[in-house]
Each structure stands twice: as structure tokens, then as C-alpha cells.
Amino acid sequence: MDGLNEKSVTSNHGRTCYWTNEIESDIAIVFLPGLSADHRLFEAQLLFFKDKFKVLVWDCPCHGKSRPYDEFSYANVCNELDNILKTEGIDKAVFVGQSLGGMLSQYYIDQHPSQAAGFVSIDSAPFGDYYSKSDLFWLSQLEWMCRMFPDKLLRSSMAKVCGATETAQKRMHDMLSCYKKKELCHLLYVGEAAFIPENKNVNIPCKSILLLGDKDNVGKVKTYNKEWSRRTGFPLIIIPGASHNANDDQPDKVNEILLNFVKSIN
């Protein structure tokens, strides 16, 4: 990615790749993509912010270039993130997480509250007692249900549900292309199923906002975000003309919101 350096850290579980610039700022912006997406999801944000702030984005373990990786769990993945932040000397960050990335952000912030200057959720979902037994059951069934779809239909369906625009749909389809069908189905399962045993009430003490595409029809994301905002008081900002990958559907709008959010912290 232009203007960013590719780096990696290695643990007993595998190698985790990330990209960052070499400028310094009081607060870094850490971008965490969602399930089955990779660093390319935040291309528009990285181009916008890379000359203004220290930025960092990764391929989450089990994703993109961070494969193979064994024992996917929120605890293991957040240990990799912590290692990366220590390697880069980042001790204060705004965590911007889309979908799975937003959930990982919550898990990490709960463990390392002093390192969080802010949290931006993009079409993500909360930790805590928001979920029915039925919700959690169907998360555990994802692998076999995905295998029922023909390969091309599975990928095209995922791209269409994640993106409202052709640009976002194409990018999602491109990000999915590195996985064979069996690996993709398993990834969707482990990414969602890992949440079930690790779900807990978390403390997010930093300034936080929730972004939600008005066309996001993935599961019950809309319902969860409305209740999340109601319980916590985190502002819920609806992004018109956007689906689940709201930052890719409406990059200019999301970049403006992110910039104002970071400035409000500084």
C-alpha cells in the first residue's frame, strides 16, 4: 500500500502482517477490518489519514497475509495486536473497528484501557448480554450453512450484503478471492463461534461512537447497535447509502466523521 510499510510479528500461533507509516503523532489511529476482510477494506481511510497521523492497519490472524494461523480466539488475536502496538511504540490510539474488528477493539480496550484514546465502531456489535440463545446458536452453525451455497453464489452474496455500492462490492469480492471455499466457510465459523465462549461484559471508558450503514442488513446488527447506544449513551451515527462496510460505501462521509472525532480528542 502506497506510503505504508509492510511489517509482521510472529508468535507460536503464526505470523501477523500489518502496515504502518513512519510519522509520529500524539494519537495513532489503528484500523481493524472485519471478518473475511483484510487491510484493503480501509484503503480510503489510510489514504486520507496517512499524512496526518500515525496509522496502522492489519490483516487479522487467519485473514489475508496473516495465514496460516492456529487457535483463533479473541485472547490470542488481541495478544498479537498488543505485540504489534508495543513493537511500534504506540501507547495511545483511537481504535477503528469494522464488524469483527470492532468486537476485537472492545476486547482489547477492556484489557488495556489506558491505551485507548477513543473507539469507533463501524457496523459492529457489542460484547455483553445482548444476545438470545437463538442468536448464539445460529452463530455456531455458520460453517455448514455456508457450505450449502455454491462457491460463486456464496462470494457474490457476501459481497452484496457487505456493500451497497459497486466499489465496495468489488473490493469485498477481491478480498474474498484469496480463500478457497472450504477455508472461507471455516473462517466465517471460527470468527463468529470464537465470540460465544469469550463474550462478557466489557468496560469501554474512552470516548466512543457507533457508525451504522442505513442499508446494513447483516443479521441483527441494526438492532444490536440501537440497544448498544441506548444502554451506553454512545452516539449512534447513521451513514446514508451505506451497508455493512459503511466506510467503503461512503468513504468521504466516514473520513469526515473520523477526523472530527480524533480532533475532538486532541
PDB file of C-alpha atoms in Angstrom, residues 22 31-32 55-56 78 85 102 127 157 169 179 184 219 250 265:
ATOM      1  CA  GLU A  22       6.694   6.278   9.946  1.00  0.00           C
ATOM      2  CA  PHE A  31      -7.787   0.229  11.815  1.00  0.00           C
ATOM      3  CA  LEU A  32      -9.118  -3.290  12.359  1.00  0.00           C
ATOM      4  CA  VAL A  55      -1.802   4.970  11.219  1.00  0.00           C
ATOM      5  CA  LEU A  56      -1.747   1.200  11.454  1.00  0.00           C
ATOM      6  CA  CYS A  78      -5.524  -9.413  20.934  1.00  0.00           C
ATOM      7  CA  LEU A  85       1.464  -1.856  19.256  1.00  0.00           C
ATOM      8  CA  GLY A 102     -14.998  -3.544  16.378  1.00  0.00           C
ATOM      9  CA  PHE A 127     -19.943  -7.507  23.921  1.00  0.00           C
ATOM     10  CA  SER A 157     -23.900 -12.899  -1.784  1.00  0.00           C
ATOM     11  CA  GLN A 169     -18.876  -4.919  -3.531  1.00  0.00           C
ATOM     12  CA  TYR A 179      -9.651 -18.101   0.200  1.00  0.00           C
ATOM     13  CA  LEU A 184     -13.683 -19.346   3.782  1.00  0.00           C
ATOM     14  CA  GLY A 219     -28.007 -10.335  10.893  1.00  0.00           C
ATOM     15  CA  GLN A 250     -19.302   6.217   1.898  1.00  0.00           C
ATOM     16  CA  ILE A 265      -9.887  14.023  21.487  1.00  0.00           C
TER      17      ILE A 265
END
